[in-house]
Amino acid sequence: MTHPLIFIGYLGVPYLYFIMFWRLAKTTPGKRLMGMSVVSQKSFDRMSWPQAGLRACAYALLPISIARSLVNPRLKLIHDEVAGTSSVYKY
C-alpha cells in the first residue's frame, strides 16, 4: 500500500511548480523560451497567489479547453478565463 503523502506529493509538486513560476517570475521556462509571460487581466502585471492557484487547478481542463479553442479560436482558454489571466508575448 502506498503512503497517502506520496500520492499528495505526486499531485502537488506539478501544481506548486506552475504556481511558483507564474507568481514569482510571471512565466515558466517553456513560456520564457517562447517569449511569453502570464499576467493578470486587470493590471497586466504579476498575477496574485489566488489567481496562480486557480489557473493551476483549471489546467486539469486543458484538453477540453484546447478542443473548445479549435472550434472557436476567439475564445480564451478555460484556465485563463477562470483565473482572470492572459498569456502575452513579451516583445
Short mmCIF file of N, CA, C and O in Angstrom, two decimals:
data_model
loop_
_atom_site.label_atom_id
_atom_site.label_comp_id
_atom_site.label_asym_id
_atom_site.label_seq_id
_atom_site.Cartn_x
_atom_site.Cartn_y
_atom_site.Cartn_z
N MET A 1 0.84 -1.19 0.00
CA MET A 1 0.00 0.00 0.00
C MET A 1 0.89 1.26 0.00
O MET A 1 1.84 1.35 0.76
N THR A 2 0.57 2.18 -0.84
CA THR A 2 1.32 3.42 -0.95
C THR A 2 0.88 4.40 0.13
O THR A 2 -0.31 4.54 0.40
N HIS A 3 1.85 5.08 0.69
CA HIS A 3 1.54 6.05 1.73
C HIS A 3 0.79 7.24 1.12
O HIS A 3 1.15 7.71 0.03
N PRO A 4 -0.24 7.77 1.79
CA PRO A 4 -1.02 8.90 1.23
C PRO A 4 -0.18 10.14 0.94
O PRO A 4 -0.48 10.88 0.02
N LEU A 5 0.86 10.38 1.72
CA LEU A 5 1.69 11.57 1.47
C LEU A 5 2.42 11.49 0.14
O LEU A 5 2.66 12.52 -0.50
N ILE A 6 2.77 10.30 -0.29
CA ILE A 6 3.41 10.13 -1.59
C ILE A 6 2.42 10.51 -2.69
O ILE A 6 2.78 11.21 -3.64
N PHE A 7 1.18 10.10 -2.55
CA PHE A 7 0.14 10.44 -3.52
C PHE A 7 -0.09 11.95 -3.55
O PHE A 7 -0.16 12.56 -4.62
N ILE A 8 -0.17 12.57 -2.38
CA ILE A 8 -0.38 14.02 -2.31
C ILE A 8 0.81 14.75 -2.93
O ILE A 8 0.64 15.72 -3.68
N GLY A 9 2.02 14.29 -2.64
CA GLY A 9 3.21 14.91 -3.22
C GLY A 9 3.25 14.76 -4.73
O GLY A 9 3.64 15.67 -5.45
N TYR A 10 2.83 13.60 -5.21
CA TYR A 10 2.81 13.34 -6.65
C TYR A 10 1.87 14.31 -7.36
O TYR A 10 2.18 14.80 -8.45
N LEU A 11 0.75 14.63 -6.75
CA LEU A 11 -0.18 15.58 -7.35
C LEU A 11 0.22 17.02 -7.08
O LEU A 11 0.01 17.90 -7.92
N GLY A 12 0.77 17.29 -5.90
CA GLY A 12 1.05 18.66 -5.51
C GLY A 12 2.27 19.29 -6.15
O GLY A 12 2.28 20.48 -6.40
N VAL A 13 3.29 18.51 -6.43
CA VAL A 13 4.52 19.08 -6.97
C VAL A 13 4.31 19.77 -8.32
O VAL A 13 4.77 20.90 -8.50
N PRO A 14 3.60 19.16 -9.27
CA PRO A 14 3.37 19.89 -10.53
C PRO A 14 2.59 21.19 -10.33
O PRO A 14 2.90 22.21 -10.97
N TYR A 15 1.60 21.19 -9.44
CA TYR A 15 0.84 22.41 -9.20
C TYR A 15 1.73 23.48 -8.57
O TYR A 15 1.67 24.65 -8.95
N LEU A 16 2.55 23.09 -7.61
CA LEU A 16 3.46 24.05 -6.99
C LEU A 16 4.46 24.61 -7.99
O LEU A 16 4.81 25.79 -7.94
N TYR A 17 4.92 23.79 -8.91
CA TYR A 17 5.84 24.23 -9.95
C TYR A 17 5.22 25.40 -10.73
O TYR A 17 5.83 26.47 -10.88
N PHE A 18 4.01 25.20 -11.23
CA PHE A 18 3.36 26.24 -12.02
C PHE A 18 3.04 27.47 -11.16
O PHE A 18 3.28 28.60 -11.58
N ILE A 19 2.48 27.25 -9.99
CA ILE A 19 2.10 28.37 -9.13
C ILE A 19 3.31 29.23 -8.80
O ILE A 19 3.25 30.46 -8.92
N MET A 20 4.40 28.63 -8.41
CA MET A 20 5.59 29.39 -8.03
C MET A 20 6.18 30.15 -9.23
O MET A 20 6.50 31.33 -9.11
N PHE A 21 6.31 29.49 -10.37
CA PHE A 21 6.87 30.18 -11.54
C PHE A 21 5.95 31.32 -12.00
O PHE A 21 6.43 32.42 -12.31
N TRP A 22 4.63 31.06 -12.08
CA TRP A 22 3.73 32.12 -12.55
C TRP A 22 3.73 33.31 -11.61
O TRP A 22 3.75 34.45 -12.05
N ARG A 23 3.70 33.06 -10.30
CA ARG A 23 3.61 34.15 -9.35
C ARG A 23 4.93 34.91 -9.22
O ARG A 23 4.94 36.14 -9.18
N LEU A 24 6.03 34.19 -9.15
CA LEU A 24 7.31 34.85 -8.88
C LEU A 24 8.03 35.35 -10.13
O LEU A 24 8.70 36.37 -10.09
N ALA A 25 7.90 34.64 -11.25
CA ALA A 25 8.63 35.02 -12.46
C ALA A 25 7.72 35.44 -13.62
O ALA A 25 8.22 35.83 -14.66
N LYS A 26 6.42 35.33 -13.44
CA LYS A 26 5.42 35.63 -14.47
C LYS A 26 5.52 34.71 -15.69
O LYS A 26 4.91 34.99 -16.71
N THR A 27 6.29 33.66 -15.60
CA THR A 27 6.44 32.75 -16.73
C THR A 27 7.05 31.43 -16.25
O THR A 27 7.61 31.36 -15.16
N THR A 28 6.90 30.41 -17.06
CA THR A 28 7.59 29.14 -16.82
C THR A 28 8.77 29.08 -17.80
O THR A 28 8.83 29.86 -18.75
N PRO A 29 9.70 28.17 -17.58
CA PRO A 29 10.83 28.09 -18.51
C PRO A 29 10.40 27.88 -19.97
O PRO A 29 10.98 28.49 -20.87
N GLY A 30 9.38 27.09 -20.21
CA GLY A 30 8.90 26.87 -21.58
C GLY A 30 8.31 28.12 -22.20
O GLY A 30 8.58 28.45 -23.37
N LYS A 31 7.50 28.84 -21.43
CA LYS A 31 6.94 30.09 -21.94
C LYS A 31 8.04 31.13 -22.16
O LYS A 31 7.98 31.91 -23.09
N ARG A 32 9.05 31.13 -21.30
CA ARG A 32 10.16 32.08 -21.47
C ARG A 32 10.89 31.83 -22.78
O ARG A 32 11.25 32.77 -23.50
N LEU A 33 11.09 30.55 -23.13
CA LEU A 33 11.73 30.23 -24.42
C LEU A 33 10.90 30.74 -25.59
O LEU A 33 11.45 31.08 -26.64
N MET A 34 9.58 30.76 -25.43
CA MET A 34 8.69 31.23 -26.49
C MET A 34 8.48 32.74 -26.43
O MET A 34 7.75 33.30 -27.25
N GLY A 35 9.08 33.42 -25.45
CA GLY A 35 8.93 34.87 -25.32
C GLY A 35 7.59 35.28 -24.78
O GLY A 35 7.07 36.33 -25.13
N MET A 36 7.01 34.45 -23.91
CA MET A 36 5.68 34.73 -23.36
C MET A 36 5.72 34.86 -21.85
O MET A 36 6.65 34.38 -21.21
N SER A 37 4.71 35.51 -21.31
CA SER A 37 4.52 35.55 -19.86
C SER A 37 3.03 35.48 -19.58
O SER A 37 2.20 35.64 -20.47
N VAL A 38 2.70 35.25 -18.31
CA VAL A 38 1.30 35.17 -17.89
C VAL A 38 1.05 36.32 -16.93
O VAL A 38 1.79 36.49 -15.96
N VAL A 39 0.03 37.12 -17.21
CA VAL A 39 -0.25 38.31 -16.41
C VAL A 39 -1.72 38.35 -16.02
O VAL A 39 -2.56 37.68 -16.60
N SER A 40 -2.01 39.17 -15.03
CA SER A 40 -3.39 39.41 -14.61
C SER A 40 -4.09 40.24 -15.68
O SER A 40 -3.50 41.17 -16.23
N GLN A 41 -5.34 39.92 -15.98
CA GLN A 41 -6.08 40.68 -16.99
C GLN A 41 -6.36 42.11 -16.53
O GLN A 41 -6.41 43.02 -17.35
N LYS A 42 -6.52 42.31 -15.24
CA LYS A 42 -6.87 43.64 -14.74
C LYS A 42 -5.71 44.61 -14.79
O LYS A 42 -5.86 45.75 -15.19
N SER A 43 -4.53 44.16 -14.38
CA SER A 43 -3.41 45.09 -14.26
C SER A 43 -2.30 44.85 -15.29
O SER A 43 -1.40 45.67 -15.42
N PHE A 44 -2.36 43.74 -16.00
CA PHE A 44 -1.30 43.32 -16.92
C PHE A 44 0.06 43.30 -16.22
O PHE A 44 1.09 43.57 -16.80
N ASP A 45 0.01 42.97 -14.93
CA ASP A 45 1.22 42.80 -14.14
C ASP A 45 1.16 41.42 -13.51
O ASP A 45 0.31 40.60 -13.85
N ARG A 46 2.02 41.15 -12.57
CA ARG A 46 2.11 39.85 -11.91
C ARG A 46 0.76 39.44 -11.33
O ARG A 46 0.06 40.24 -10.71
N MET A 47 0.38 38.17 -11.54
CA MET A 47 -0.88 37.68 -11.01
C MET A 47 -0.77 37.44 -9.51
O MET A 47 0.34 37.31 -8.97
N SER A 48 -1.91 37.40 -8.83
CA SER A 48 -1.93 37.15 -7.39
C SER A 48 -1.76 35.66 -7.10
O SER A 48 -1.87 34.82 -8.00
N TRP A 49 -1.49 35.34 -5.83
CA TRP A 49 -1.38 33.94 -5.43
C TRP A 49 -2.67 33.17 -5.71
O TRP A 49 -2.62 32.06 -6.24
N PRO A 50 -3.87 33.74 -5.37
CA PRO A 50 -5.10 33.01 -5.68
C PRO A 50 -5.29 32.79 -7.19
O PRO A 50 -5.76 31.73 -7.61
N GLN A 51 -4.93 33.77 -8.00
CA GLN A 51 -5.04 33.60 -9.45
C GLN A 51 -4.13 32.47 -9.93
O GLN A 51 -4.54 31.66 -10.76
N ALA A 52 -2.92 32.41 -9.41
CA ALA A 52 -1.99 31.35 -9.80
C ALA A 52 -2.53 29.99 -9.39
O ALA A 52 -2.45 29.02 -10.15
N GLY A 53 -3.11 29.90 -8.20
CA GLY A 53 -3.69 28.64 -7.74
C GLY A 53 -4.88 28.21 -8.57
O GLY A 53 -5.01 27.04 -8.95
N LEU A 54 -5.77 29.15 -8.88
CA LEU A 54 -6.94 28.85 -9.72
C LEU A 54 -6.51 28.40 -11.11
O LEU A 54 -7.05 27.46 -11.68
N ARG A 55 -5.53 29.09 -11.66
CA ARG A 55 -5.05 28.74 -13.00
C ARG A 55 -4.45 27.34 -13.02
O ARG A 55 -4.68 26.57 -13.94
N ALA A 56 -3.69 27.00 -11.98
CA ALA A 56 -3.09 25.67 -11.91
C ALA A 56 -4.17 24.58 -11.78
O ALA A 56 -4.08 23.54 -12.43
N CYS A 57 -5.17 24.82 -10.95
CA CYS A 57 -6.26 23.84 -10.80
C CYS A 57 -7.05 23.68 -12.10
O CYS A 57 -7.46 22.59 -12.45
N ALA A 58 -7.26 24.79 -12.80
CA ALA A 58 -8.03 24.74 -14.04
C ALA A 58 -7.25 24.08 -15.17
O ALA A 58 -7.82 23.73 -16.20
N TYR A 59 -5.94 23.89 -15.00
CA TYR A 59 -5.13 23.20 -16.01
C TYR A 59 -5.64 21.77 -16.23
O TYR A 59 -5.38 21.19 -17.28
N ALA A 60 -6.32 21.21 -15.26
CA ALA A 60 -6.88 19.86 -15.41
C ALA A 60 -7.88 19.83 -16.56
O ALA A 60 -8.13 18.78 -17.14
N LEU A 61 -8.43 20.97 -16.92
CA LEU A 61 -9.40 21.06 -18.02
C LEU A 61 -8.75 21.39 -19.35
O LEU A 61 -9.44 21.69 -20.32
N LEU A 62 -7.43 21.33 -19.42
CA LEU A 62 -6.71 21.73 -20.63
C LEU A 62 -7.16 21.01 -21.89
O LEU A 62 -7.36 21.66 -22.92
N PRO A 63 -7.38 19.69 -21.88
CA PRO A 63 -7.84 19.05 -23.12
C PRO A 63 -9.18 19.60 -23.61
O PRO A 63 -9.36 19.81 -24.81
N ILE A 64 -10.10 19.85 -22.69
CA ILE A 64 -11.40 20.43 -23.08
C ILE A 64 -11.18 21.84 -23.61
O ILE A 64 -11.80 22.24 -24.60
N SER A 65 -10.31 22.58 -22.97
CA SER A 65 -10.04 23.95 -23.36
C SER A 65 -9.45 24.03 -24.77
O SER A 65 -9.84 24.88 -25.57
N ILE A 66 -8.52 23.14 -25.08
CA ILE A 66 -7.91 23.13 -26.41
C ILE A 66 -8.94 22.75 -27.47
O ILE A 66 -9.02 23.39 -28.53
N ALA A 67 -9.77 21.76 -27.18
CA ALA A 67 -10.83 21.36 -28.13
C ALA A 67 -11.79 22.53 -28.38
O ALA A 67 -12.19 22.79 -29.51
N ARG A 68 -12.13 23.24 -27.31
CA ARG A 68 -13.03 24.39 -27.44
C ARG A 68 -12.41 25.49 -28.29
O ARG A 68 -13.09 26.12 -29.10
N SER A 69 -11.11 25.71 -28.14
CA SER A 69 -10.46 26.77 -28.91
C SER A 69 -10.31 26.38 -30.38
O SER A 69 -10.19 27.25 -31.24
N LEU A 70 -10.29 25.10 -30.68
CA LEU A 70 -10.25 24.67 -32.08
C LEU A 70 -11.57 24.99 -32.78
O LEU A 70 -11.59 25.30 -33.97
N VAL A 71 -12.66 24.91 -32.04
CA VAL A 71 -13.98 25.22 -32.61
C VAL A 71 -14.14 26.72 -32.79
O VAL A 71 -14.64 27.19 -33.79
N ASN A 72 -13.70 27.49 -31.79
CA ASN A 72 -13.81 28.95 -31.86
C ASN A 72 -12.51 29.56 -31.36
O ASN A 72 -12.32 29.74 -30.16
N PRO A 73 -11.59 29.92 -32.26
CA PRO A 73 -10.28 30.43 -31.87
C PRO A 73 -10.32 31.74 -31.07
O PRO A 73 -9.35 32.10 -30.43
N ARG A 74 -11.43 32.45 -31.10
CA ARG A 74 -11.52 33.71 -30.37
C ARG A 74 -11.72 33.51 -28.87
O ARG A 74 -11.51 34.43 -28.08
N LEU A 75 -12.17 32.32 -28.47
CA LEU A 75 -12.38 32.05 -27.06
C LEU A 75 -11.05 31.90 -26.34
O LEU A 75 -10.10 31.33 -26.87
N LYS A 76 -10.99 32.40 -25.12
CA LYS A 76 -9.79 32.21 -24.31
C LYS A 76 -9.80 30.79 -23.75
O LYS A 76 -10.85 30.16 -23.64
N LEU A 77 -8.64 30.31 -23.39
CA LEU A 77 -8.57 29.01 -22.76
C LEU A 77 -9.22 29.07 -21.38
O LEU A 77 -9.20 30.11 -20.71
N ILE A 78 -9.80 27.96 -20.96
CA ILE A 78 -10.60 27.92 -19.73
C ILE A 78 -9.78 28.36 -18.52
O ILE A 78 -10.26 29.11 -17.68
N HIS A 79 -8.52 27.92 -18.42
CA HIS A 79 -7.74 28.28 -17.24
C HIS A 79 -7.47 29.78 -17.17
O HIS A 79 -7.36 30.34 -16.09
N ASP A 80 -7.40 30.46 -18.30
CA ASP A 80 -7.25 31.92 -18.29
C ASP A 80 -8.55 32.61 -17.89
O ASP A 80 -8.55 33.60 -17.17
N GLU A 81 -9.68 32.09 -18.37
CA GLU A 81 -10.98 32.67 -18.00
C GLU A 81 -11.25 32.53 -16.51
O GLU A 81 -11.68 33.47 -15.86
N VAL A 82 -11.00 31.34 -15.98
CA VAL A 82 -11.28 31.06 -14.58
C VAL A 82 -10.43 31.94 -13.66
O VAL A 82 -10.91 32.49 -12.68
N ALA A 83 -9.16 32.09 -13.98
CA ALA A 83 -8.23 32.81 -13.12
C ALA A 83 -8.16 34.32 -13.41
O ALA A 83 -7.58 35.06 -12.64
N GLY A 84 -8.72 34.76 -14.52
CA GLY A 84 -8.62 36.17 -14.87
C GLY A 84 -7.22 36.55 -15.31
O GLY A 84 -6.70 37.60 -14.95
N THR A 85 -6.59 35.66 -16.09
CA THR A 85 -5.22 35.90 -16.55
C THR A 85 -5.16 35.87 -18.07
O THR A 85 -6.11 35.48 -18.73
N SER A 86 -4.02 36.29 -18.61
CA SER A 86 -3.79 36.25 -20.04
C SER A 86 -2.34 35.85 -20.30
O SER A 86 -1.44 36.27 -19.56
N SER A 87 -2.13 35.07 -21.34
CA SER A 87 -0.77 34.78 -21.80
C SER A 87 -0.43 35.81 -22.87
O SER A 87 -1.19 35.97 -23.82
N VAL A 88 0.68 36.50 -22.71
CA VAL A 88 1.05 37.57 -23.63
C VAL A 88 2.47 37.37 -24.13
O VAL A 88 3.31 36.77 -23.45
N TYR A 89 2.74 37.87 -25.32
CA TYR A 89 4.10 37.85 -25.87
C TYR A 89 4.85 39.05 -25.34
O TYR A 89 4.30 40.15 -25.23
N LYS A 90 6.12 38.87 -24.99
CA LYS A 90 6.95 39.96 -24.49
C LYS A 90 7.87 40.41 -25.63
O LYS A 90 8.93 39.88 -25.83
N TYR A 91 7.44 41.40 -26.38
CA TYR A 91 8.27 41.93 -27.47
C TYR A 91 8.97 43.17 -27.04
O TYR A 91 8.56 43.95 -26.30
#
